[in-house]
Coordinates of C-alpha atoms in Angstrom, one line a residue:
X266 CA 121.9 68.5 92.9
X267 CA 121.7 66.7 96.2
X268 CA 122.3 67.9 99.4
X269 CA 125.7 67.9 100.4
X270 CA 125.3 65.6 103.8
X271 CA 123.6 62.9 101.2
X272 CA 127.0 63.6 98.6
X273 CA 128.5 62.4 101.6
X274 CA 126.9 59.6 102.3
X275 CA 126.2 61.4 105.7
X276 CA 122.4 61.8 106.3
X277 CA 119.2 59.7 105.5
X278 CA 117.1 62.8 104.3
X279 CA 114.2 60.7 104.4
X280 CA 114.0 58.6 107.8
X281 CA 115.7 62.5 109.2
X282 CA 112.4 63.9 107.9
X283 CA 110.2 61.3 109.4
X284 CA 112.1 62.4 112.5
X285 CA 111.5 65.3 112.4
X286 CA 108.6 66.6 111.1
X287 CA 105.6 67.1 114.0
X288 CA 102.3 66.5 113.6
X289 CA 99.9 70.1 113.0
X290 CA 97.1 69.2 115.5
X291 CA 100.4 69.4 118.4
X292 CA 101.3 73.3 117.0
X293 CA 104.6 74.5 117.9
X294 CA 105.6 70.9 120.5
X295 CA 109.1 70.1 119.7
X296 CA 110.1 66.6 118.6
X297 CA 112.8 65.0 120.3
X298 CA 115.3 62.6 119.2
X299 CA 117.5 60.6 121.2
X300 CA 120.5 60.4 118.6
X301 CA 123.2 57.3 118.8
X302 CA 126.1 57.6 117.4
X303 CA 128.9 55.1 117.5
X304 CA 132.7 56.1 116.4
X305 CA 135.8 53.8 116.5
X306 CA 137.1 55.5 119.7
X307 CA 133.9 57.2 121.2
X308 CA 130.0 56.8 121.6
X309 CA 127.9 59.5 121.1
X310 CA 124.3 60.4 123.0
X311 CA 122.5 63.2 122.8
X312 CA 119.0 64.7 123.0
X313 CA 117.9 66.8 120.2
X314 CA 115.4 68.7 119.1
X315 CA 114.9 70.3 115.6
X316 CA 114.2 74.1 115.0
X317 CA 114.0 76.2 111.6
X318 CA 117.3 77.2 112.1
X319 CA 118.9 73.5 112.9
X320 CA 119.2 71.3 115.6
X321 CA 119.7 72.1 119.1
X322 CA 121.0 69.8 122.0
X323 CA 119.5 69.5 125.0
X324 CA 122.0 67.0 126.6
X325 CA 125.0 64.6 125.7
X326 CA 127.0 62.6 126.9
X327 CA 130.6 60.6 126.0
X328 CA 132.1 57.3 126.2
X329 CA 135.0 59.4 127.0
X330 CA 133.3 60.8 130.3
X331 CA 133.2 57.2 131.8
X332 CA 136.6 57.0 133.1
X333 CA 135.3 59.7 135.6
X334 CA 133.2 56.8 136.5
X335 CA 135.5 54.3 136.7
X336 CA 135.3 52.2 133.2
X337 CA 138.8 53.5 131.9
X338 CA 138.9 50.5 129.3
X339 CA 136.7 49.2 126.5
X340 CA 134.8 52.9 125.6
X341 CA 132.8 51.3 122.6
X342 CA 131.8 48.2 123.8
X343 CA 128.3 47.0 124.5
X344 CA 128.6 47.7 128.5
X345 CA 130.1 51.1 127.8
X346 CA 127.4 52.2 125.0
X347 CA 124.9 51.0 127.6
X348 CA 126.7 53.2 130.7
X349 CA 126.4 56.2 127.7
X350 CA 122.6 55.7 127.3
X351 CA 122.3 55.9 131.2
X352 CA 124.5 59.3 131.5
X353 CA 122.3 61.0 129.0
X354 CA 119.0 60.2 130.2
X355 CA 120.1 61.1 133.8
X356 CA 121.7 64.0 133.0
X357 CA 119.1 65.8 131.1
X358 CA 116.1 64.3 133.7
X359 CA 118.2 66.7 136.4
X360 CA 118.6 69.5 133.9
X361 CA 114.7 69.2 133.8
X362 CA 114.2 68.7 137.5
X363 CA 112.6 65.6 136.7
X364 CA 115.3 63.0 138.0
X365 CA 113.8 62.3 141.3
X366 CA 110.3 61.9 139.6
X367 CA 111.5 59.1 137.1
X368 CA 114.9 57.4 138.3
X369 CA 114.0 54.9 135.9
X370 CA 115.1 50.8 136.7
X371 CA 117.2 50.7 139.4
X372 CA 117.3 46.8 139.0
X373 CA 119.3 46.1 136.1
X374 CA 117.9 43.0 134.1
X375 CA 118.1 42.5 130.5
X376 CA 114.0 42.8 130.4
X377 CA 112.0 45.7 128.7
X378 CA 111.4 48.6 130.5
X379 CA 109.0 51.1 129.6
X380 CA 108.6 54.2 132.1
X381 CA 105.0 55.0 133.4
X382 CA 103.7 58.4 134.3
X383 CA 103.8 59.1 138.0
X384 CA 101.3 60.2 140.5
X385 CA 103.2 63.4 140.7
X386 CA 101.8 64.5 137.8
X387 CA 103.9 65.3 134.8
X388 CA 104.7 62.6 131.9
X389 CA 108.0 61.5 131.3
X390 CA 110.4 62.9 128.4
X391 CA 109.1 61.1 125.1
X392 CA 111.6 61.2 122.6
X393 CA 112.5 59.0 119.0
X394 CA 115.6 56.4 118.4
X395 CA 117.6 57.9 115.9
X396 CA 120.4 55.7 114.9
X397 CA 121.3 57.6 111.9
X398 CA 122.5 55.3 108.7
X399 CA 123.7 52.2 111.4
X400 CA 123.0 48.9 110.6
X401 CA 120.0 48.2 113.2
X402 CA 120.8 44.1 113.2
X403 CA 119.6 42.1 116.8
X404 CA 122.3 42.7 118.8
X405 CA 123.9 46.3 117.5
X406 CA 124.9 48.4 120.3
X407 CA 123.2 51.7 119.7
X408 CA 120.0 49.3 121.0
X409 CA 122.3 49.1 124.1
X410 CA 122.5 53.4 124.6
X411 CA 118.7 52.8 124.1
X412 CA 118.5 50.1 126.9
X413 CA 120.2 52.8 129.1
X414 CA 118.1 55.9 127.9
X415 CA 115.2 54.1 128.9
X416 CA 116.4 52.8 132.6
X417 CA 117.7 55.9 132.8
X418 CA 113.7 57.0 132.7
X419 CA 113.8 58.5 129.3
X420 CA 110.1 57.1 126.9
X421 CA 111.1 55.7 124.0
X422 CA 109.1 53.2 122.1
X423 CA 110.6 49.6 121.4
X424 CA 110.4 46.2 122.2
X425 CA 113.3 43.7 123.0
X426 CA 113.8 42.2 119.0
X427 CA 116.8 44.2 118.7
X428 CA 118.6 43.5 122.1
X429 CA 121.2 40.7 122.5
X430 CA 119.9 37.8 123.4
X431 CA 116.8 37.9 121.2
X432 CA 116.0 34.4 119.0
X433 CA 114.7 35.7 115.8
X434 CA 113.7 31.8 115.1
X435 CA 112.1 30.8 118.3
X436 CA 110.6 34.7 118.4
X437 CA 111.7 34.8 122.1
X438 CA 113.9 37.2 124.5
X439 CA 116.4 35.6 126.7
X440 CA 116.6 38.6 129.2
X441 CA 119.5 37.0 131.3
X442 CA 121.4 36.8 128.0
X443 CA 120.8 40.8 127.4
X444 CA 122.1 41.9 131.5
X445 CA 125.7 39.2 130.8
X446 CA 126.2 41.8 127.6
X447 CA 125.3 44.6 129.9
X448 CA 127.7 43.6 132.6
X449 CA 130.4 43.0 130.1
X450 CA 129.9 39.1 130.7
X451 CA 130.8 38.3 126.9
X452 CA 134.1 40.5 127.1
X453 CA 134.6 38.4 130.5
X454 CA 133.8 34.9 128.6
X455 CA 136.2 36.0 125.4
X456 CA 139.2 36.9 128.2
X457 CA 139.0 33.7 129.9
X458 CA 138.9 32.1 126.2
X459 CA 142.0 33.9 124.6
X460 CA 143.8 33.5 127.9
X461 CA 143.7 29.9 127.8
X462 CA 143.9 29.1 123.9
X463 CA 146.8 32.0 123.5
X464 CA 148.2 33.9 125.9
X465 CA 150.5 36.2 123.9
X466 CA 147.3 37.4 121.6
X467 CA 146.0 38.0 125.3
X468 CA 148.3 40.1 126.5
X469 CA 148.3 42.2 123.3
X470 CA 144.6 42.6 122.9
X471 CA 143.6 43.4 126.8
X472 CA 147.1 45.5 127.0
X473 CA 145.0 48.2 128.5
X474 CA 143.3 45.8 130.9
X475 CA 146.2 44.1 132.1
X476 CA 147.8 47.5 132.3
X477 CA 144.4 49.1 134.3
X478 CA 144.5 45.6 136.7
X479 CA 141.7 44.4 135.4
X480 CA 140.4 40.8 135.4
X481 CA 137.9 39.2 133.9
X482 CA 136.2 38.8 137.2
X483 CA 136.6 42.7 138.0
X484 CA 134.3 43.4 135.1
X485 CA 130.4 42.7 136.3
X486 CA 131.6 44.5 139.7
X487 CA 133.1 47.5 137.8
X488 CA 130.2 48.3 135.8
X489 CA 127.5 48.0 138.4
X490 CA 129.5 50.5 140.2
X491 CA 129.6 52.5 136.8
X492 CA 125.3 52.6 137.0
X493 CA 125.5 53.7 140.6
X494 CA 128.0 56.6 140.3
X495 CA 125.7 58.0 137.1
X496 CA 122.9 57.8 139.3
X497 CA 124.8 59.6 142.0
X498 CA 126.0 62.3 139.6
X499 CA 125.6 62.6 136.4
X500 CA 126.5 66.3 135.9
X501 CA 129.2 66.7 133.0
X502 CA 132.5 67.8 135.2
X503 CA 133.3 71.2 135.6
X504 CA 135.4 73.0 132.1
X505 CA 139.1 73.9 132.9
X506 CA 140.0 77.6 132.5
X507 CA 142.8 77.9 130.2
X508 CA 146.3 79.4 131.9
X509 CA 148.0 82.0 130.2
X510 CA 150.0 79.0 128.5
X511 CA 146.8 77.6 127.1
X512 CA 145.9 81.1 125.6
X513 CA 148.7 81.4 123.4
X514 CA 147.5 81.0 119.8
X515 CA 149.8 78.2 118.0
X516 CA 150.9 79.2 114.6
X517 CA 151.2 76.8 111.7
X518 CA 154.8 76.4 110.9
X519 CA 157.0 78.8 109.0
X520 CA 154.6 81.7 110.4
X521 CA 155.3 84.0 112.8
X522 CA 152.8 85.1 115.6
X523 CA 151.5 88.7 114.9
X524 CA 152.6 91.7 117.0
X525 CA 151.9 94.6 118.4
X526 CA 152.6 98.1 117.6
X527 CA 155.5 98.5 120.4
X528 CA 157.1 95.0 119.7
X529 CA 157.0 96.3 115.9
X530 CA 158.4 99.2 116.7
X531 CA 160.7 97.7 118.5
X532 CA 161.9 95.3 116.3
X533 CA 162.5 98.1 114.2
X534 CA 164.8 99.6 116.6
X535 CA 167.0 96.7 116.9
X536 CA 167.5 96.7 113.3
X537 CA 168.5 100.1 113.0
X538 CA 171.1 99.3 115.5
X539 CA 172.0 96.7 114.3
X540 CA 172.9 97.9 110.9
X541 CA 174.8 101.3 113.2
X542 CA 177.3 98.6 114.5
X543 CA 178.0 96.6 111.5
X544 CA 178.7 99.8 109.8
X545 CA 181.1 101.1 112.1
X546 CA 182.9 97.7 112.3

C-alpha cells in the first residue's frame, strides 16, 4: 500500500527524497528547502529543513501579509509571488543575523542574481527549490518567489530558462521582459486593454482595484514601494491576544457548552423550584 500523501495525489516521494536526503561525507548538516506553494487565494514560502521526526520551518511568509505592505489587491499574481519570495528570504536572513551581511539586489532588474560570499566571512544560506508537484513551465510563478528568495540574498541554484521573458527558441533571456512581470507591467498592459475593448468586463474583473483606487499607472510605483518596506521590516506583525470574547469555545449547533459544578447545581435548583410553583398552582 502507498503512502497516504501519494493516495492523495499530494507528495512526489521521489523528487521529496532527492530533497531531502544529505550527502554522508557532510554528517549531521541539515538540508534546506525553500518550498513554493501557490493556492487560489494565497502564496506560500517557507524555509524547511527535514529532521527524523518531520519537517521543521525556519521562516514563512504569506501573500496574505502584503497588504501590511501596501499590495492589498492581486495576492497570487506574478508581482505578489515575487514580493512573497522577498519577505521570506529577508525575514529569516534577520532571524539569522545575517540581513545586513547579504541584503541581496537592491536594484531590481529581471537579470540573474546569484549571491557571493562576503568579506565578512560566513557563506550565505544555501538552500533547494522545492516546487512540489507544480507544473515548472518558463514563465510559472513559483520561479517568481525564487527570483525574490534570491534578491532577497537567499543561494539557490538556477539560471533564467524558467523566468518570463525567456525564448526557449532563440535560447535567450529578455531581462526587461522578466522586471515588467515583476512590476506588475502585464496586469498594467491587460487593464489598459479590457478598459478600452470592454469596459463593463473591466469594472467586474478589477472590482477590487477600482474599489482600492488603483490604476494601471499606480501599479510599478506600488510595488517598488512593496520591495522597500520588506527591506525595511520584514518581521511577521505582532499576534493579537484573544479578549475574553475570543476565548469562548463555540459549540456546534444543537449542543450546549459544558458547565461547571455550581452552574449544574444550580440549574438544578431552578428546576426544583420550578416544579414547587407549578405544583402549588
Amino acid at each position: 500500500v502507498k503512502y497516504p500523501r501519494r493516495r492523495q495525489g499530494k507528495t512526489d516521494y521521489r523528487r521529496r527524497r532527492i530533497l531531502t536526503v544529505q550527502d554522508k561525507n557532510k554528517y549531521n548538516s541539515p538540508k534546506y528547502r525553500f518550498v513554493v506553494r501557490i493556492t487560489n487565494r494565497d502564496v506560500v514560502c517557507q524555509v524547511v529543513m527535514a529532521k527524523m521526526v518531520g519537517d521543521h520551518v525556519l521562516a514563512a511568509a504569506y501573500s496574505h501579509e502584503l497588504p501590511r505592505y501596501g499590495v492589498t489587491v492581486g495576492l497570487t499574481n506574478y508581482a505578489a509571488v515575487y514580493c512573497t519570495g522577498l519577505l521570506c528570504a529577508r525575514r529569516l536572513l534577520a532571524k539569522l543575523n545575517m540581513a545586513d551581511q547579504y541584503e541581496g539586489n537592491t536594484e531590481l532588474n529581471g537579470d540573474v542574481y546569484l549571491v557571493e560570499p562576503t568579506d565578512e566571512g560566513g557563506n550565505p544560506f544555501y538552500c533547494f527549490l522545492d516546487v512540489g508537484l507544480a507544473a515548472t513551465t518558463t514563465g510559472a510563478r513559483v520561479f517568481a518567489a525564487l527570483k525574490g528568495a534570491c534578491d532577497g540574498g537567499l543561494e539557490i541554484p538556477h539560471n533564467e530558462k524558467r523566468f518570463a521573458g525567456y525564448d526557449t527558441e532563440a535560447k535567450e533571456h529578455n531581462a526587461d521582459t522578466m522586471r515588467k512581470y515583476l512590476v506588475g507591467g502585464h496586469i498594467a498592459d491587460y487593464m489598459r486593454q479590457l478598459a478600452e475593448d470592454d469596459d463593463a468586463a473591466y469594472q467586474r474583473q478589477f472590482a477590487r482595484y477600482i474599489k482600492a483606487g488603483i490604476k494601471a499607472d499606480d501599479l510599478e510605483d506600488l510595488y517598488t514601494k512593496a520591495h522597500a518596506k520588506i527591506r525595511e521590516d520584514p518581521s511577521p506583525a505582532p499576534k493579537k491576544k484573544a479578549s475574553g470574547d475570543d476565548k469562548k469555545r463555540v459549540w456546534p449547533k444543537g449542543r450546549r457548552a459544558r458547565l461547571s459544578y455550581a452552574q449544574r447545581k444550580d440549574r438544578i435548583r431552578q428546576k426544583l423550584e420550578s416544579r414547587a410553583r407549578d405544583a402549588d398552582a
